[in-house]
Amino acid sequence: QVQLVESGGALVQAGGSLRLSCTWTTFNSFTMGWFRQALGKEREFVSAISWSGLTTIYADSVKGRFTISRDNNKYTVYLQMNSLKPEDTAVYYCAAGVTTPTYYSDNYAFWGQGTRVTVSA
């Protein structure tokens, strides 16, 4: 069983930056993904990265502002979020899956508990 723990969520002003981290407990070669869920909305894909780090994908809404990366030696995946907007406010979830990076949440078998990001106008 893989356990995922997110951190880094905070309250930030629009235009600011945050870096989220997600640490897992055991060695794995999983694709890692970030999803988010705003209050009253469905969970949506944000970004994903292959085990090697060579393949990354992004939702159109964050492309050019967010960057995903990983350090397998530290068992950690990061989401650098720049130029934050109020519409980025959500709980952000880290997920691990065995497929190539994908937008589909069903392809991710393990999930963290989430970290809250609030962007004030």
Coordinates of N, CA and C in Angstrom, one line a residue:
Q1 N 0.8 -1.2 0.0 CA 0.0 0.0 0.0 C 0.9 1.2 0.0
V2 N 0.6 2.1 -0.9 CA 1.4 3.4 -1.0 C 0.6 4.5 -0.3
Q3 N 1.2 5.2 0.6 CA 0.6 6.3 1.3 C 1.2 7.6 0.7
L4 N 0.4 8.5 0.5 CA 0.8 9.8 -0.1 C 0.4 10.9 0.9
V5 N 1.3 11.9 1.1 CA 1.1 13.0 2.0 C 1.4 14.3 1.3
E6 N 0.4 15.1 1.1 CA 0.6 16.4 0.5 C 0.9 17.5 1.6
S7 N 1.6 18.5 1.1 CA 1.9 19.6 2.0 C 2.1 20.9 1.1
G8 N 2.1 22.0 1.8 CA 2.4 23.3 1.1 C 1.2 24.2 0.8
G9 N 0.0 23.7 1.0 CA -1.1 24.5 0.8 C -1.2 25.7 1.8
A10 N -1.7 26.8 1.3 CA -1.7 28.0 2.1 C -2.7 29.0 1.5
L11 N -2.8 30.1 2.2 CA -3.6 31.3 1.7 C -2.6 32.2 1.1
V12 N -2.9 32.6 -0.2 CA -1.9 33.5 -0.9 C -2.7 34.5 -1.7
Q13 N -2.2 35.6 -2.0 CA -2.8 36.6 -2.8 C -2.7 36.3 -4.3
A14 N -3.7 36.7 -5.0 CA -3.6 36.6 -6.5 C -2.3 37.1 -7.0
G15 N -1.7 36.4 -8.0 CA -0.5 36.7 -8.5 C 0.7 36.1 -7.8
G16 N 0.5 35.5 -6.7 CA 1.5 34.9 -5.9 C 1.9 33.5 -6.3
S17 N 2.7 32.9 -5.6 CA 3.2 31.5 -5.9 C 3.2 30.6 -4.7
L18 N 3.0 29.4 -4.9 CA 3.1 28.3 -3.9 C 3.8 27.1 -4.5
R19 N 4.4 26.3 -3.7 CA 4.9 25.0 -4.2 C 4.3 23.9 -3.3
L20 N 3.6 23.1 -3.9 CA 3.0 21.9 -3.2 C 4.0 20.7 -3.3
S21 N 4.0 19.9 -2.3 CA 4.8 18.7 -2.3 C 4.0 17.5 -1.9
C22 N 4.3 16.4 -2.5 CA 3.7 15.1 -2.1 C 4.7 14.1 -1.9
T23 N 4.7 13.5 -0.8 CA 5.7 12.5 -0.4 C 5.1 11.1 -0.3
W24 N 5.7 10.1 -0.9 CA 5.1 8.8 -0.7 C 6.1 7.9 0.1
T25 N 5.5 6.8 0.6 CA 6.2 6.1 1.6 C 7.1 5.0 1.2
T26 N 6.9 4.5 0.0 CA 7.8 3.3 -0.4 C 8.2 3.6 -1.9
F27 N 9.3 2.9 -2.3 CA 9.7 3.0 -3.6 C 8.6 2.6 -4.6
N28 N 8.5 3.3 -5.7 CA 7.5 2.9 -6.7 C 8.0 3.6 -8.0
S29 N 7.4 3.1 -9.1 CA 7.7 3.6 -10.4 C 6.4 4.2 -11.0
F30 N 5.6 4.8 -10.1 CA 4.3 5.3 -10.6 C 4.4 6.6 -11.3
T31 N 3.4 6.7 -12.2 CA 3.1 8.1 -12.6 C 2.5 8.8 -11.5
M32 N 2.8 10.1 -11.3 CA 2.3 10.9 -10.2 C 1.4 12.0 -10.8
G33 N 0.3 12.3 -10.2 CA -0.6 13.3 -10.7 C -1.1 14.2 -9.6
W34 N -1.5 15.4 -10.1 CA -2.1 16.4 -9.2 C -3.5 16.6 -9.7
F35 N -4.5 16.6 -8.8 CA -5.9 16.9 -9.1 C -6.3 18.0 -8.1
R36 N -7.4 18.6 -8.4 CA -7.9 19.6 -7.4 C -9.5 19.6 -7.4
Q37 N -10.0 20.0 -6.3 CA -11.5 20.0 -6.2 C -11.8 21.3 -5.5
A38 N -12.6 22.2 -6.2 CA -13.1 23.4 -5.6 C -14.4 23.1 -4.9
L39 N -14.8 23.9 -4.0 CA -16.0 23.7 -3.2 C -17.2 23.7 -4.2
G40 N -18.0 22.7 -4.1 CA -19.2 22.5 -4.9 C -18.9 22.1 -6.3
K41 N -17.7 21.8 -6.7 CA -17.3 21.3 -8.0 C -16.8 19.9 -8.0
E42 N -16.7 19.4 -9.2 CA -16.1 18.0 -9.3 C -14.6 18.1 -9.3
R43 N -14.0 17.1 -8.9 CA -12.5 17.0 -9.0 C -12.0 17.1 -10.4
E44 N -11.0 17.9 -10.6 CA -10.4 18.0 -12.0 C -8.9 17.8 -12.0
F45 N -8.5 17.3 -13.2 CA -7.1 17.1 -13.4 C -6.3 18.4 -13.5
V46 N -5.1 18.4 -12.9 CA -4.2 19.5 -13.0 C -2.9 19.2 -13.8
S47 N -2.2 18.2 -13.4 CA -1.0 17.9 -14.0 C -0.5 16.4 -13.7
A48 N 0.3 15.9 -14.5 CA 0.9 14.6 -14.2 C 2.3 14.4 -14.8
I49 N 3.0 13.5 -14.2 CA 4.4 13.3 -14.6 C 4.8 11.8 -14.6
S50 N 5.5 11.4 -15.6 CA 5.9 10.0 -15.6 C 7.0 9.7 -14.6
W51 N 7.2 8.4 -14.4 CA 8.2 8.1 -13.4 C 9.6 8.7 -13.7
S52 N 9.9 8.7 -15.0 CA 11.2 9.2 -15.4 C 11.3 10.7 -15.3
G53 N 10.1 11.3 -15.3 CA 10.1 12.8 -15.4 C 10.1 13.4 -16.8
L54 N 10.3 12.5 -17.8 CA 10.4 13.0 -19.1 C 9.1 13.4 -19.8
T55 N 8.0 12.8 -19.2 CA 6.7 13.2 -19.8 C 5.9 13.9 -18.8
T56 N 5.4 15.1 -19.1 CA 4.5 15.8 -18.3 C 3.3 16.3 -19.1
I57 N 2.2 16.4 -18.4 CA 1.0 16.9 -19.1 C 0.3 17.9 -18.1
Y58 N -0.5 18.8 -18.7 CA -1.1 19.8 -17.9 C -2.5 20.1 -18.4
A59 N -3.4 20.5 -17.5 CA -4.7 21.0 -17.9 C -4.5 22.4 -18.5
D60 N -5.3 22.7 -19.5 CA -5.2 24.0 -20.2 C -5.2 25.2 -19.2
S61 N -6.0 25.0 -18.2 CA -6.2 26.1 -17.3 C -5.0 26.5 -16.5
V62 N -4.0 25.6 -16.4 CA -2.8 25.9 -15.6 C -1.5 25.9 -16.5
K63 N -1.6 25.5 -17.7 CA -0.5 25.5 -18.6 C 0.2 26.8 -18.7
G64 N 1.5 26.8 -18.5 CA 2.3 28.1 -18.5 C 2.4 28.7 -17.1
R65 N 1.6 28.3 -16.2 CA 1.7 28.8 -14.8 C 2.2 27.8 -13.8
F66 N 1.8 26.6 -14.0 CA 2.2 25.5 -13.1 C 3.3 24.6 -13.7
T67 N 4.1 24.1 -12.8 CA 5.2 23.2 -13.3 C 5.2 22.0 -12.3
I68 N 5.2 20.8 -12.9 CA 5.3 19.6 -12.1 C 6.7 19.0 -12.2
S69 N 7.2 18.5 -11.1 CA 8.5 17.9 -11.2 C 8.5 16.8 -10.1
R70 N 9.6 16.0 -10.1 CA 9.7 14.9 -9.1 C 11.1 14.7 -8.8
D71 N 11.4 14.2 -7.6 CA 12.7 13.7 -7.1 C 12.5 12.4 -6.5
N72 N 12.8 11.4 -7.3 CA 12.5 10.0 -6.9 C 13.4 9.6 -5.7
N73 N 14.6 10.2 -5.6 CA 15.5 9.9 -4.5 C 14.8 10.4 -3.2
K74 N 14.0 11.4 -3.2 CA 13.4 11.9 -2.0 C 11.9 11.5 -1.9
Y75 N 11.5 10.6 -2.9 CA 10.1 10.1 -2.9 C 9.1 11.3 -2.9
T76 N 9.4 12.3 -3.7 CA 8.6 13.5 -3.6 C 8.2 14.0 -5.0
V77 N 7.0 14.4 -5.2 CA 6.6 15.1 -6.4 C 6.2 16.5 -6.0
Y78 N 6.5 17.5 -6.9 CA 6.2 18.9 -6.6 C 5.2 19.5 -7.6
L79 N 4.5 20.5 -7.2 CA 3.7 21.3 -8.1 C 4.0 22.8 -7.8
Q80 N 4.8 23.4 -8.7 CA 5.1 24.8 -8.5 C 4.0 25.6 -9.2
M81 N 3.4 26.4 -8.4 CA 2.2 27.2 -8.9 C 2.6 28.7 -8.9
N82 N 2.6 29.3 -10.1 CA 2.9 30.7 -10.2 C 1.7 31.4 -10.8
S83 N 1.7 32.8 -10.6 CA 0.6 33.6 -11.1 C -0.7 33.1 -10.7
L84 N -0.9 32.8 -9.5 CA -2.1 32.2 -9.0 C -3.3 33.1 -9.1
K85 N -4.4 32.5 -9.4 CA -5.7 33.2 -9.6 C -6.7 32.7 -8.6
P86 N -7.7 33.5 -8.2 CA -8.7 33.1 -7.3 C -9.4 31.8 -7.7
E87 N -9.5 31.5 -9.0 CA -10.1 30.3 -9.5 C -9.2 29.1 -9.3
D88 N -8.0 29.3 -8.8 CA -7.1 28.1 -8.5 C -7.4 27.6 -7.1
T89 N -8.3 28.3 -6.4 CA -8.7 27.9 -5.0 C -9.3 26.6 -5.0
A90 N -8.8 25.6 -4.2 CA -9.3 24.3 -4.2 C -8.5 23.5 -3.2
V91 N -8.9 22.3 -2.9 CA -8.1 21.3 -2.3 C -7.4 20.5 -3.4
Y92 N -6.1 20.4 -3.2 CA -5.2 19.8 -4.2 C -4.8 18.4 -3.7
Y93 N -5.0 17.4 -4.6 CA -4.7 16.0 -4.2 C -3.6 15.5 -5.1
C94 N -2.8 14.7 -4.5 CA -1.7 14.0 -5.1 C -2.2 12.6 -5.4
A95 N -1.8 12.0 -6.5 CA -2.3 10.6 -6.8 C -1.2 9.9 -7.5
A96 N -1.2 8.5 -7.4 CA -0.2 7.7 -8.0 C -0.9 6.6 -8.8
G97 N -0.4 6.4 -10.0 CA -1.0 5.4 -10.9 C 0.1 4.6 -11.7
V98 N -0.3 3.5 -12.3 CA 0.6 2.7 -13.0 C 0.6 2.9 -14.5
T99 N -0.3 3.7 -15.0 CA -0.3 4.0 -16.4 C 0.7 5.2 -16.8
T100 N 0.8 5.4 -18.1 CA 1.5 6.6 -18.5 C 0.6 7.8 -18.0
P101 N 1.2 9.0 -18.0 CA 0.5 10.2 -17.5 C -0.9 10.4 -18.2
T102 N -1.9 10.6 -17.4 CA -3.2 10.6 -18.0 C -4.1 11.6 -17.2
Y103 N -5.1 12.1 -17.9 CA -6.0 13.1 -17.3 C -7.1 12.4 -16.4
Y104 N -7.2 11.1 -16.6 CA -8.3 10.4 -16.0 C -8.1 9.9 -14.6
S105 N -8.9 10.3 -13.7 CA -8.7 10.0 -12.3 C -8.8 8.5 -12.0
D106 N -9.6 7.8 -12.8 CA -9.8 6.4 -12.5 C -8.5 5.6 -12.7
N107 N -7.5 6.2 -13.4 CA -6.2 5.5 -13.7 C -5.3 5.6 -12.5
Y108 N -5.6 6.3 -11.5 CA -4.8 6.5 -10.4 C -5.3 5.7 -9.2
A109 N -4.5 4.9 -8.7 CA -4.9 3.9 -7.6 C -4.8 4.4 -6.2
F110 N -3.9 5.3 -6.0 CA -3.6 5.8 -4.6 C -3.7 7.3 -4.6
W111 N -4.3 7.8 -3.5 CA -4.6 9.2 -3.3 C -4.2 9.7 -1.9
G112 N -3.7 10.9 -1.9 CA -3.5 11.6 -0.6 C -4.7 12.2 -0.1
Q113 N -4.6 12.8 1.1 CA -5.7 13.4 1.8 C -6.0 14.9 1.3
G114 N -5.1 15.4 0.6 CA -5.3 16.8 0.1 C -4.7 17.9 0.9
T115 N -4.4 19.0 0.2 CA -3.9 20.2 0.9 C -4.6 21.4 0.3
R116 N -5.0 22.3 1.2 CA -5.9 23.4 0.7 C -5.1 24.6 0.2
V117 N -5.5 25.1 -0.9 CA -4.9 26.3 -1.5 C -6.0 27.3 -1.6
T118 N -5.8 28.5 -1.0 CA -6.8 29.5 -1.1 C -6.1 30.8 -1.7
V119 N -6.7 31.3 -2.8 CA -6.1 32.4 -3.5 C -7.1 33.6 -3.3
S120 N -6.6 34.6 -2.7 CA -7.5 35.8 -2.4 C -7.3 36.8 -3.6
A121 N -8.4 37.5 -3.9 CA -8.4 38.5 -5.0 C -7.7 39.7 -4.6

